[in-house]
Coordinates of C-alpha atoms and ligand atoms in Angstrom, one line a residue:
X1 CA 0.0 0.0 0.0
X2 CA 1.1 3.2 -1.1
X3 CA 1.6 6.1 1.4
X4 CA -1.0 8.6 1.0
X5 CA -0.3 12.5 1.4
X6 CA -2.8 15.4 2.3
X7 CA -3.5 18.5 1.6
X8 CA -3.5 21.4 4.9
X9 CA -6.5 23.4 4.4
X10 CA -7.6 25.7 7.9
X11 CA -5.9 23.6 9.9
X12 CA -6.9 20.1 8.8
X13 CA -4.9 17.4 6.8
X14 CA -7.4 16.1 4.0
X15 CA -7.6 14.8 0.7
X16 CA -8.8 16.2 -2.7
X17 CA -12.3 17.3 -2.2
X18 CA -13.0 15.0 -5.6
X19 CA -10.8 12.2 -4.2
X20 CA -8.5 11.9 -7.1
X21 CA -4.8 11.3 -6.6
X22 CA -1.2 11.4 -8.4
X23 CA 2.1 9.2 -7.8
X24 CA 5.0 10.3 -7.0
X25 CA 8.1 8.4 -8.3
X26 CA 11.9 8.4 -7.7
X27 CA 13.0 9.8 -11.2
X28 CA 16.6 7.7 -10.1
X29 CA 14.0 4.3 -9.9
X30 CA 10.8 4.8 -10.7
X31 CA 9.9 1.4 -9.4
X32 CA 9.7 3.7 -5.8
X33 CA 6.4 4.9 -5.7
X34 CA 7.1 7.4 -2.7
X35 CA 3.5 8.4 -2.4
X36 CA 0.0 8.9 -3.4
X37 CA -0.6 12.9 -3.4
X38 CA -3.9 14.6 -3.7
X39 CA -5.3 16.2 -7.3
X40 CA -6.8 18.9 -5.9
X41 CA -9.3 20.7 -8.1
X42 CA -11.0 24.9 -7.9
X43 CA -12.7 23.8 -5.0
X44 CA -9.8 23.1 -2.8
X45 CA -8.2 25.6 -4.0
X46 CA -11.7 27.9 -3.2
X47 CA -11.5 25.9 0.6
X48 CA -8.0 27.8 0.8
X49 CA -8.1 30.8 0.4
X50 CA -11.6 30.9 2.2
X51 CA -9.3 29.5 5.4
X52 CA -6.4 31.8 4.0
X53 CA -8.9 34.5 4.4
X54 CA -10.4 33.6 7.6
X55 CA -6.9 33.5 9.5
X56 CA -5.2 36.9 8.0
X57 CA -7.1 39.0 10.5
X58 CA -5.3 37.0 14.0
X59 CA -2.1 36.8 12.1
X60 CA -1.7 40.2 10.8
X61 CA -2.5 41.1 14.5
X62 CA 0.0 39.8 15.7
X63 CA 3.0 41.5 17.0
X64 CA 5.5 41.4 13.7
X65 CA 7.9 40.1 16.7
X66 CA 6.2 37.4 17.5
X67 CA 5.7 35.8 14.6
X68 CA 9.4 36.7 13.7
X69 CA 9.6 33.8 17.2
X70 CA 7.6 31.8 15.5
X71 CA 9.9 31.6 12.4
X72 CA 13.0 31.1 14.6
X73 CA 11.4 28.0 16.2
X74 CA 10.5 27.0 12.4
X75 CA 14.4 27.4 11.5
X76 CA 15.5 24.9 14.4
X77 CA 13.1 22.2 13.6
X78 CA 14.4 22.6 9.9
X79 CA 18.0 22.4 11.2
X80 CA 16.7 19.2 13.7
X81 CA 15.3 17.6 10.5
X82 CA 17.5 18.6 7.7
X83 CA 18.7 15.0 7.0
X84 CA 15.6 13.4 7.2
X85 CA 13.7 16.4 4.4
X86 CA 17.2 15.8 2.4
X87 CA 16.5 12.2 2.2
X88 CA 13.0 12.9 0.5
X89 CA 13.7 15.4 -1.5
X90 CA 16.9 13.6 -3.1
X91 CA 14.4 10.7 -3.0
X92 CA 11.7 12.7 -5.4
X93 CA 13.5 15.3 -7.2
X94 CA 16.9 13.4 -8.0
X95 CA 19.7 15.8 -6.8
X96 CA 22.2 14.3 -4.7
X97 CA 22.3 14.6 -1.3
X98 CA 25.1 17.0 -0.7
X99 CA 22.3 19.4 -2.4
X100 CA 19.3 18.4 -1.0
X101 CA 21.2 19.4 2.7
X102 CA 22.0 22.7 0.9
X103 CA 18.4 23.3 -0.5
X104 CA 17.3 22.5 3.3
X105 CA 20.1 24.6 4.5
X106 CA 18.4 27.5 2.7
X107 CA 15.4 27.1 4.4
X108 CA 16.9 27.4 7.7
X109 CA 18.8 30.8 7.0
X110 CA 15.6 32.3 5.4
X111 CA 13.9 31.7 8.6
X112 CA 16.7 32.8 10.7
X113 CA 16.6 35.9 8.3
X114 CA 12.8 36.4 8.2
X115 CA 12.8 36.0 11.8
X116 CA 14.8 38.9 12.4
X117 CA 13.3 41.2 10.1
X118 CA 10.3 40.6 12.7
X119 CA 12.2 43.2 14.5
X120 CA 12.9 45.6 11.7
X121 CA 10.5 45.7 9.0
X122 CA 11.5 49.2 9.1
X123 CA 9.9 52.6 7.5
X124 CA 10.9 55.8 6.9
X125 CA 10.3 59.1 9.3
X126 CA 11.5 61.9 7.7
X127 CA 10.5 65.6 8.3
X128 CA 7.6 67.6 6.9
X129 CA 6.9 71.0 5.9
X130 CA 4.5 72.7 7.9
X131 CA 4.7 72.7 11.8
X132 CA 3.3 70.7 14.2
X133 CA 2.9 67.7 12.1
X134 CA 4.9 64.1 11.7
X135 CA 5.2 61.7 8.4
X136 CA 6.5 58.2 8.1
X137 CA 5.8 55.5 6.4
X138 CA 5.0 51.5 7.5
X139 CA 4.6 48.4 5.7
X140 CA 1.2 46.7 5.7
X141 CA 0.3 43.3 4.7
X142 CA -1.5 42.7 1.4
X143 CA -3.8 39.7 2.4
X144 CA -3.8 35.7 1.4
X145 CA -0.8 35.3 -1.2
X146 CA -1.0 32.3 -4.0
X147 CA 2.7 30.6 -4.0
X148 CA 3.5 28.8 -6.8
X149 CA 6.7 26.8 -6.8
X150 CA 8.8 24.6 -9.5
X151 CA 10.4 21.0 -8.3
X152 CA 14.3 21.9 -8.8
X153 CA 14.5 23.7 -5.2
X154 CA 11.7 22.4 -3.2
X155 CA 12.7 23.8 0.1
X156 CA 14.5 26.9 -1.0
X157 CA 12.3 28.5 -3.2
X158 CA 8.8 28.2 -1.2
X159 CA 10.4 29.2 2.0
X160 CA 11.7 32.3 -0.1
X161 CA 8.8 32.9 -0.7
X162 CA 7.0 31.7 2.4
X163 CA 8.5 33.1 5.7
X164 CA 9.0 36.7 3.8
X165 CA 4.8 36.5 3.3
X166 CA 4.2 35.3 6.7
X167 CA 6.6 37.9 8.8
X168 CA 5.0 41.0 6.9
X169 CA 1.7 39.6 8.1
X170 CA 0.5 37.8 4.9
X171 CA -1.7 34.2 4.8
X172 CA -0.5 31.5 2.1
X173 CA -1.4 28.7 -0.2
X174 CA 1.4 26.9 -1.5
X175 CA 1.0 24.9 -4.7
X176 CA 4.2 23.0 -4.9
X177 CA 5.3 21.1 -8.4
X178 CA 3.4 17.7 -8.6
X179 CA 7.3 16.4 -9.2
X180 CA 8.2 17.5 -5.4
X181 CA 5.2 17.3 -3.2
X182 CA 6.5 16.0 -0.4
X183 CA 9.1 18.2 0.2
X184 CA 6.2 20.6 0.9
X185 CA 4.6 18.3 3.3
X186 CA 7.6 18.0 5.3
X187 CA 7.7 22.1 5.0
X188 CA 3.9 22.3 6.3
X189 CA 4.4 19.9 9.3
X190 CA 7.3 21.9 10.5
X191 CA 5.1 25.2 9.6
X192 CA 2.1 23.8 12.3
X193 CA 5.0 22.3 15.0
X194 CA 6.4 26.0 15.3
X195 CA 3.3 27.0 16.3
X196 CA 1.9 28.9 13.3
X197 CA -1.8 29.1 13.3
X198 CA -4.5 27.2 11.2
X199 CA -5.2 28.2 8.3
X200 CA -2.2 31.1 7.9
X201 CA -0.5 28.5 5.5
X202 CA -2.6 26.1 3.4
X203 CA -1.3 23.4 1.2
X204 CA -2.8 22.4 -1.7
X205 CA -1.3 19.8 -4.1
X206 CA -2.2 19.5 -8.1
X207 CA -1.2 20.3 -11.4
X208 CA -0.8 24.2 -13.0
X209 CA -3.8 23.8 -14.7
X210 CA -6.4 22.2 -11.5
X211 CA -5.1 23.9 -9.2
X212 CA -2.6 26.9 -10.2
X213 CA -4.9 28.9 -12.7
X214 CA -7.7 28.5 -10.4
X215 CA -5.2 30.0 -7.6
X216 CA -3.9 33.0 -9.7
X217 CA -7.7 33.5 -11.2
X218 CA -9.4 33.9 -7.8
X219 CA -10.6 37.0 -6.7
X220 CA -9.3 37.1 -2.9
X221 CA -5.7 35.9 -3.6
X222 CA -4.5 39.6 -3.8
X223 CA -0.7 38.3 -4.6
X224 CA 0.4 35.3 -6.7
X225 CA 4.9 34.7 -6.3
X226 CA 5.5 32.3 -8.9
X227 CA 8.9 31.0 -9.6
X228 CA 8.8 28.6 -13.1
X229 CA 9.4 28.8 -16.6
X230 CA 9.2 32.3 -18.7
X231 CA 5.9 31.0 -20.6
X232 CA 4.1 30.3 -17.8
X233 CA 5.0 33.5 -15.9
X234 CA 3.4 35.1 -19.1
X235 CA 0.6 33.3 -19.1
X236 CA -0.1 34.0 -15.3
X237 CA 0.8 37.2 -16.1
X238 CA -2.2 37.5 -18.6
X239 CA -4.4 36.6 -15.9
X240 CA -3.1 38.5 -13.3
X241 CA -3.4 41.8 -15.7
X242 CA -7.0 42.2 -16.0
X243 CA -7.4 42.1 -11.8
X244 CA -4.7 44.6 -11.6
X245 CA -3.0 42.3 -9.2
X246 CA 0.3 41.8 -7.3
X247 CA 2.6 40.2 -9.7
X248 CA 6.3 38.4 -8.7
X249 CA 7.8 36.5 -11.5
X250 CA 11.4 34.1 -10.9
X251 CA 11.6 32.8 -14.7
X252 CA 14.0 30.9 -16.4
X253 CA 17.7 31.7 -17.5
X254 CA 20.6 31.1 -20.1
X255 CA 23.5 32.1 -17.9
X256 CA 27.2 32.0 -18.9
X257 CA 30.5 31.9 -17.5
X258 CA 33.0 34.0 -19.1
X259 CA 36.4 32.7 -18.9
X260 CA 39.5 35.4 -20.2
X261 CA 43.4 33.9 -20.5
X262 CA 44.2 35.7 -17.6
X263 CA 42.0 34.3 -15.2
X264 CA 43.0 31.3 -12.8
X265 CA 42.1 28.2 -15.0
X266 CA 41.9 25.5 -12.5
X267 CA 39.4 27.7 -10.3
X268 CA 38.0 28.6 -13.6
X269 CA 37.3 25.2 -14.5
X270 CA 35.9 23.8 -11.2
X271 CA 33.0 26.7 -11.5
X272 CA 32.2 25.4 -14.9
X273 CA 31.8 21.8 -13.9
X274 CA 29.8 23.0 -10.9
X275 CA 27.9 25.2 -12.6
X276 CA 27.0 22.9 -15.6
X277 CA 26.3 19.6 -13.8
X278 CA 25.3 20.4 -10.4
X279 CA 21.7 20.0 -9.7
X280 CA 22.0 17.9 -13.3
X281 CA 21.9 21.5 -15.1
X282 CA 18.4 22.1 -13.7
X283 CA 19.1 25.0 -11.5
X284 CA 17.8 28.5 -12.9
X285 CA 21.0 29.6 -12.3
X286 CA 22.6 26.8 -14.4
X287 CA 25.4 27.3 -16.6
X288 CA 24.6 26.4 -20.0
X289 CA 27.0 28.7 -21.6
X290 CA 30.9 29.3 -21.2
X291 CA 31.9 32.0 -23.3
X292 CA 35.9 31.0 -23.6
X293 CA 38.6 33.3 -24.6
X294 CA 40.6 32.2 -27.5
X295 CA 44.0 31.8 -27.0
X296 CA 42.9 28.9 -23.9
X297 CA 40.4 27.7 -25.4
X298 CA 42.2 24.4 -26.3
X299 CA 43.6 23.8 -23.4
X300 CA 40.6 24.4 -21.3
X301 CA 38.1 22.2 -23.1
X302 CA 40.7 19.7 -23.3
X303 CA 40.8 19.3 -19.4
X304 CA 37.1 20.4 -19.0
X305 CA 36.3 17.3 -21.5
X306 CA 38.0 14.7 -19.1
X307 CA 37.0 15.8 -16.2
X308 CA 32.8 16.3 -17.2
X309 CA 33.7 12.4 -18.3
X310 CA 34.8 11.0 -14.9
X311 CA 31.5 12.7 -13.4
X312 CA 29.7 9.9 -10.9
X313 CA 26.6 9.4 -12.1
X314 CA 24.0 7.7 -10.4
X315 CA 21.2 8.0 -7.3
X316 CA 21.9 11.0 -5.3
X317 CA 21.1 9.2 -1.9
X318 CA 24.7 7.6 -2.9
X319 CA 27.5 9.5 -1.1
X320 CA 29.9 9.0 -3.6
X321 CA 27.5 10.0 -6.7
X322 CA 28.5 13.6 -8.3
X323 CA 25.2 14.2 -10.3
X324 CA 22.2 12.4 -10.0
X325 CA 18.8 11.8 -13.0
X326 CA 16.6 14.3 -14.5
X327 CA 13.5 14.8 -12.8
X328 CA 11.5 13.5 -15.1
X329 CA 10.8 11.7 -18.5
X330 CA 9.6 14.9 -19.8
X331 CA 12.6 16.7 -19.0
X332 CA 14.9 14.0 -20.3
X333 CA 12.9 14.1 -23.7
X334 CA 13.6 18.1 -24.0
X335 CA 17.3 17.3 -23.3
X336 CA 17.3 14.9 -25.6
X337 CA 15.8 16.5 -28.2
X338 CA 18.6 19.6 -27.8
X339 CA 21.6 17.1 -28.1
X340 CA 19.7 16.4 -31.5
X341 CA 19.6 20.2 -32.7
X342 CA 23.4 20.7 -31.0
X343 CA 24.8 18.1 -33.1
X344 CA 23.4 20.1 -36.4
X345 CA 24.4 23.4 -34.9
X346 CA 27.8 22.5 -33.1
X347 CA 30.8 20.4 -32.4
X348 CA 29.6 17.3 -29.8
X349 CA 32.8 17.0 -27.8
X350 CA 31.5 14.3 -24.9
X351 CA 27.9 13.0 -23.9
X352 CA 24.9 13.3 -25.7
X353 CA 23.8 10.1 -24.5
X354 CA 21.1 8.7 -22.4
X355 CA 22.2 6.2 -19.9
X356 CA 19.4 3.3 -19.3
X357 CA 22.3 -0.1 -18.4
X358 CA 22.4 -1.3 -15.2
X359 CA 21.9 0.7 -12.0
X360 CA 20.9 3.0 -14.2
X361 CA 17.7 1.2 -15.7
X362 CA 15.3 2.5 -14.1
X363 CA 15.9 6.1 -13.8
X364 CA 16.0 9.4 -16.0
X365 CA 19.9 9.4 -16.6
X366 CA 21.7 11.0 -19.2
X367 CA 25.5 12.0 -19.5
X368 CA 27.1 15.4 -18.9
X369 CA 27.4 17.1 -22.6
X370 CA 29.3 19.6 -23.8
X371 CA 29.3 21.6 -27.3
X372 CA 32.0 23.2 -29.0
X373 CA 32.0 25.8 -31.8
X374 CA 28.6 27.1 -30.9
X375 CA 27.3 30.2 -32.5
X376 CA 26.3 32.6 -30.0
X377 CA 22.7 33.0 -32.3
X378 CA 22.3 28.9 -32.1
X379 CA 19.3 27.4 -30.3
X380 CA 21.5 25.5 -27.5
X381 CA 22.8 28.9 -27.3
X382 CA 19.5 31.0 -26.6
X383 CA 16.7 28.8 -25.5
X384 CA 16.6 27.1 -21.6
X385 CA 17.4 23.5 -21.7
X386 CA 17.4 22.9 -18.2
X387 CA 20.0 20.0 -18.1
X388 CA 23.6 18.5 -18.2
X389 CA 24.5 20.6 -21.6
X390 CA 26.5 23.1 -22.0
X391 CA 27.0 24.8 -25.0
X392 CA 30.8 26.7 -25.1
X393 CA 31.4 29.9 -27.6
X394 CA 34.0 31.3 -28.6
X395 CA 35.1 35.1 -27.6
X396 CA 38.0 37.7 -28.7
X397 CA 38.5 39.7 -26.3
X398 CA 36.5 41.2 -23.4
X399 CA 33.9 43.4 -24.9
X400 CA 33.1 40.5 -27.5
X401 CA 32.3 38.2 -24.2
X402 CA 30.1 40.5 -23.0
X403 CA 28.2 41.3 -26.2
X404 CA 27.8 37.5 -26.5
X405 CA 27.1 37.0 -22.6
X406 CA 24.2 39.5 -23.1
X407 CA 22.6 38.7 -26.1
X408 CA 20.1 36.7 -24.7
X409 CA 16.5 37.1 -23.6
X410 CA 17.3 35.8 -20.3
X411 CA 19.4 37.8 -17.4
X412 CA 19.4 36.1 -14.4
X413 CA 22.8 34.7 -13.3
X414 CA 26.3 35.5 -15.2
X415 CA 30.2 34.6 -13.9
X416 CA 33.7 36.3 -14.9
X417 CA 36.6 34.6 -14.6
X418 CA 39.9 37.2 -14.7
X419 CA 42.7 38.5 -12.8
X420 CA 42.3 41.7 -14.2
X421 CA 40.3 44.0 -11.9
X422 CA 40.1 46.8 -14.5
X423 CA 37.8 43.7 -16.5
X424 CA 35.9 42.8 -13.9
X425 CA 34.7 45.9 -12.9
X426 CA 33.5 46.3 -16.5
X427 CA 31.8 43.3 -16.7
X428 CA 29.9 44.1 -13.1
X429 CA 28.8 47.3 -15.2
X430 CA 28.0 45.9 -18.4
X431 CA 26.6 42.5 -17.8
X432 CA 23.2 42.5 -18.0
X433 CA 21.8 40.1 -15.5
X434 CA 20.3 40.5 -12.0
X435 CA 23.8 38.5 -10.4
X436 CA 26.8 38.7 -11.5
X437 CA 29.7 36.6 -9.8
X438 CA 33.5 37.3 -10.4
X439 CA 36.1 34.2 -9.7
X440 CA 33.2 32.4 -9.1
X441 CA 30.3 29.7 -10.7
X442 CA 26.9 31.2 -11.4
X443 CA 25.2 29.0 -8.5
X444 CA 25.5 30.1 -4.9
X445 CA 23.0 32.5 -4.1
X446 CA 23.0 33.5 -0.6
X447 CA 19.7 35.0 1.1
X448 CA 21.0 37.7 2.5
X449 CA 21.3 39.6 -1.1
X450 CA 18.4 40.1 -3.6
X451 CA 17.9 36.9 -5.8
X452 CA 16.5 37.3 -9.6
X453 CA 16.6 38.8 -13.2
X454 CA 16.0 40.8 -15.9
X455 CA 14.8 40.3 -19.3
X456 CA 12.6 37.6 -19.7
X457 CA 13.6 36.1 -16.3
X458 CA 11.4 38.1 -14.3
X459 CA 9.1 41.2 -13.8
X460 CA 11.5 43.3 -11.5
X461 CA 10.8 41.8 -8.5
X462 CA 13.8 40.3 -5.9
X463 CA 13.5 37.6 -3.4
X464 CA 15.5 37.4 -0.4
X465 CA 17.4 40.3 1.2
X466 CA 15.3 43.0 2.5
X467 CA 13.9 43.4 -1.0
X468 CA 11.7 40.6 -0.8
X469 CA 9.6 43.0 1.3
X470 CA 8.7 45.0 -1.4
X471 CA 6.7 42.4 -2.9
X472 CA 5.0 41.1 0.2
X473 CA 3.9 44.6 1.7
X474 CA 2.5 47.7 0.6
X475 CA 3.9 50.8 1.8
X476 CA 1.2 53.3 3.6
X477 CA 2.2 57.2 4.0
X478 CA 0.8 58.2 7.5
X479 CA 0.7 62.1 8.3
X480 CA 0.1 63.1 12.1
X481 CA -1.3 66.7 12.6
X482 CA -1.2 68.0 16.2
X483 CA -0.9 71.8 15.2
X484 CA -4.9 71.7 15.7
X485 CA -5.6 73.7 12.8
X486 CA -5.7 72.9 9.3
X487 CA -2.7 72.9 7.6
X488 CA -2.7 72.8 3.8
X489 CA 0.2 71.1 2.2
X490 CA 2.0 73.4 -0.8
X491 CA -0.7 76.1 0.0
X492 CA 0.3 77.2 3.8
X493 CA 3.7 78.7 3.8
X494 CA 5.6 79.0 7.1
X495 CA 7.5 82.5 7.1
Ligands
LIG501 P1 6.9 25.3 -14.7 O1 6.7 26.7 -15.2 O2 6.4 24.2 -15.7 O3 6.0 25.0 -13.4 C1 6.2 25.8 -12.2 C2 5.0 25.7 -11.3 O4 3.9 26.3 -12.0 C3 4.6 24.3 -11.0 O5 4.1 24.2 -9.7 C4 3.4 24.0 -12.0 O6 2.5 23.1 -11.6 C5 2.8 25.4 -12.1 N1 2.0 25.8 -13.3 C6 2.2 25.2 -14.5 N2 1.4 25.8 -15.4 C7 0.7 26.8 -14.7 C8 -0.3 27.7 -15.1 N3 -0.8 27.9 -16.3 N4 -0.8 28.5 -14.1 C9 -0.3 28.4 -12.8 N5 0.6 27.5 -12.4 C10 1.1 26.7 -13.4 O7 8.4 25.1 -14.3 P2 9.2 23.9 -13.8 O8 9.4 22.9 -14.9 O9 8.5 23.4 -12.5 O10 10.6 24.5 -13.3 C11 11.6 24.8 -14.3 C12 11.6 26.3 -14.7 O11 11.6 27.1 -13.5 C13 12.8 26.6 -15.5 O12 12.4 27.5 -16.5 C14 13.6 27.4 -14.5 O13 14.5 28.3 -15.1 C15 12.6 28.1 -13.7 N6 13.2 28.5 -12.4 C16 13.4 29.8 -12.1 C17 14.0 30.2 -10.9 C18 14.2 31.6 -10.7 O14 14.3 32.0 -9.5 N7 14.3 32.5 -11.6 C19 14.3 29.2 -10.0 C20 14.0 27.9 -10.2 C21 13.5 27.5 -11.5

């Protein structure tokens, strides 16, 4: 008998209201069924945000310190339970464990973080022109926020976007990808053991369509934060416009790692290997391009070639395994159909095949890939493959790496690799991307400073840092007259 999972609506674990269900497979053996999950439908998702809307009064109420407790005691039963919620996840999303500690890991410093800004959540006063009277300004909350998450960091993303809502004073629904569901359940168990009341965060599980557009499409969720691909977040987008409401979008990516003959090749290589292959090339922040300077490019690929070959493949609850499967059939097809175009468009030097022999049968694994001689206009160069490819183009000198590096419709993550200050002060100026990382890979955000993109990657909005705020608040102007007489701003003049 196969485990079966709930949805948390108001305070109660139950299943869809139709009684439907979904598995949940180990994309490393799909012969482990990990559970049964509910397929929720618009009427569990109308359940939520009734409960959402039921609990925002008591929990916007609440002392903005006290809840900022509430999140600390969230962060230690992470930290108590990190292994266990690593096990899962590497269990249904595939990345290896090292990764699945670190997506949990990033879960416990957002809560630490968001705790703290329980005592700041600061405003402005500043002066005013007529006497007798005080301005500042405070954040409110907005009401229930819709969070809609993708599979690739189950812990890290919704507690992004989570404990942010919940510290300015917001009620949630989370609607986590049908590939990582139980992640999320191991999220809202330790949500309800802090202490947080019923019905401040809901669960409900389902696909985009039965459960997502009915989310972003209903009246009282006055936010939706939605990290995914870029034509999703414009199709949520379309349905947010005509409700005028609160928008975040965390899209997809084609970030590249520029690498000049000066820089430190070694270091330069271990970020590229990182970058491409950790996560299996399915992190936003991927690098699926290395824009190589000439004179070493040679060289570089030469090493780079051997060492992507001697990468561990294999289930990521192994210790000794470097890069797990894809999540998913779906995802392997997509790569597997780009190794087809790349071997029209480009030079194949290693990879480009799918592994299905021995311990390998039963999962979705394919081999780390690289491309040579790409054209910077090629489709491996420009569209998101989300995988173990990585397409390398050549540049000629520094500017030409940055004209490549940028023309993309993505901006999200970007990495320079140079001794020469001078250069990578220019390329912090002239990259355009939302991070930009110098002697360093293009993964390894830290929540402490503003995460996301340009371009198509998002609709100006950051997560993490203080300037997650932004998007879970609205700003109120408050003016305090004690003069007792009417005052007229830009009319009264004080002599
Ligand atoms: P996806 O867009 O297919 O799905 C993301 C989520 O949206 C899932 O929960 C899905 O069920 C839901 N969904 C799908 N269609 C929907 C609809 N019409 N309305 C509402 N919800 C809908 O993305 P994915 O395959 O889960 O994740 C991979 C993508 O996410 C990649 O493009 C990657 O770059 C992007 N990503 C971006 C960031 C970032 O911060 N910029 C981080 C991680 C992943």
């Amino acid at each position: 008998m196969a485990d079966r999972y709930l949805n948390h609506i108001g305070g109660k674990w139950m299943p869809a209201g139709d009684g439907e269900w979904f598995e949940n497979r180990n994309p490393a053996d799909t012969n482990d069924l990990i559970g049964l999950f509910p397929k929720s439908s618009k009427a569990d998702v109308d359940a939520a945000v009734q409960a959402a809307s039921d609990a925002f009064d008591g929990w916007r109420l609440m002392p903005a310190p006290k809840r900022g407790e509430l999140l600390y005691r969230l962060g230690e039963i992470l930290a108590a339970r990190k292994e266990e919620i690593a096990r899962l996840m590497t269990r249904e999303m595939g990345k290896i464990l090292k990764e699945t500690r670190g997506d949990v890991q990033e879960g416990i410093d957002t809560a630490f973080y968001a705790a703290g800004e329980g005592r700041r959540l600061f405003g402005d006063t500043v002066p005013v022109e007529l006497p007798n009277k005080f301005g500042m300004s405070i954040r409110q909350p907005i009401g229930v926020c819709g969070l809609i998450t993708p599979w690739n960091f189950p812990m890290a993303i919704a507690t992004w976007k989570m404990f942010p809502a919940l510290i300015c004073g917001n009620t949630v629904i989370l609607k986590p990808a049908s590939d990582t569901p139980a992640s999320a359940v191991k999220l809202v168990e330790a949500v309800l053991e802090a202490g947080v009341p019923a019905g401040v965060v809901n669960l409900v599980h389902g696909t985009g369509s039965g459960v997502g557009i009915p989310m972003v499409e209903h009246p009282d969720v006055r936010l939706i934060s939605f990290t995914g691909s870029s034509a999703v977040g414009k199709d949520i987008a379309t349905r947010c416009g005509p409700q005028l409401k609160r928008l975040s979008l965390e899209l997809g990516g084609k970030n590249a790692q520029i690498v000049m003959a000066d820089a430190d090749l070694g270091l330069a290589l271990e970020g590229a290997l990182w970058g491409a292959f950790g996560t299996t090339g399915q992190r936003c922040t991927a690098t699926s391009r290395l824009i190589i300077h000439k004179p070493i490019k040679e060289k570089f690929l030469k090493i780079l070639v051997e060492r992507a070959r001697q990468i561990r493949i294999g289930s990521g609850l192994e210790e000794t395994t470097e890069m797990g499967p894809l999540v998913n059939e779906g995802q392997l097809e997509t790569v597997m159909k780009y190794v087809e175009i790349g071997k029209k468009e480009a030079k194949l030097l290693c990879g480009g095949n799918r592994l299905s022999a021995g311990a390998h049968r039963n999962g979705w694994f394919y081999e780390p890939t690289i491309f040579a001689e790409v054209a910077p206009r090629a489709r491996i160069a420009q569209e998101e493959i989300f995988g173990p490819v990585l397409s390398v183009i050549d540049a000629s000198d520094l500017e030409d790496a940055i004209r490549i590096l940028n023309d993309t419709r993505y901006g999200l993550s970007s990495s320079i690799y140079t001794r020469d200050i001078n250069a990578a002060f220019r390329a912090i100026r002239d990259i355009e991307a939302g991070i930009t990382y110098v002697n360093g890979p293009t993964i390894g955000a830290e929540v402490q400073l503003p995460f996301g993109g340009v371009k198509d990657t998002g609709n100006g909005h950051r997560e993490a840092s203080h300037t997650v705020l932004d998007t879970f608040s609205e700003w109120k102007s408050v003016y305090v007259d004690y003069s007792g007489k009417l005052q007229k701003a830009q009319i009264d003049t004080v002599e």
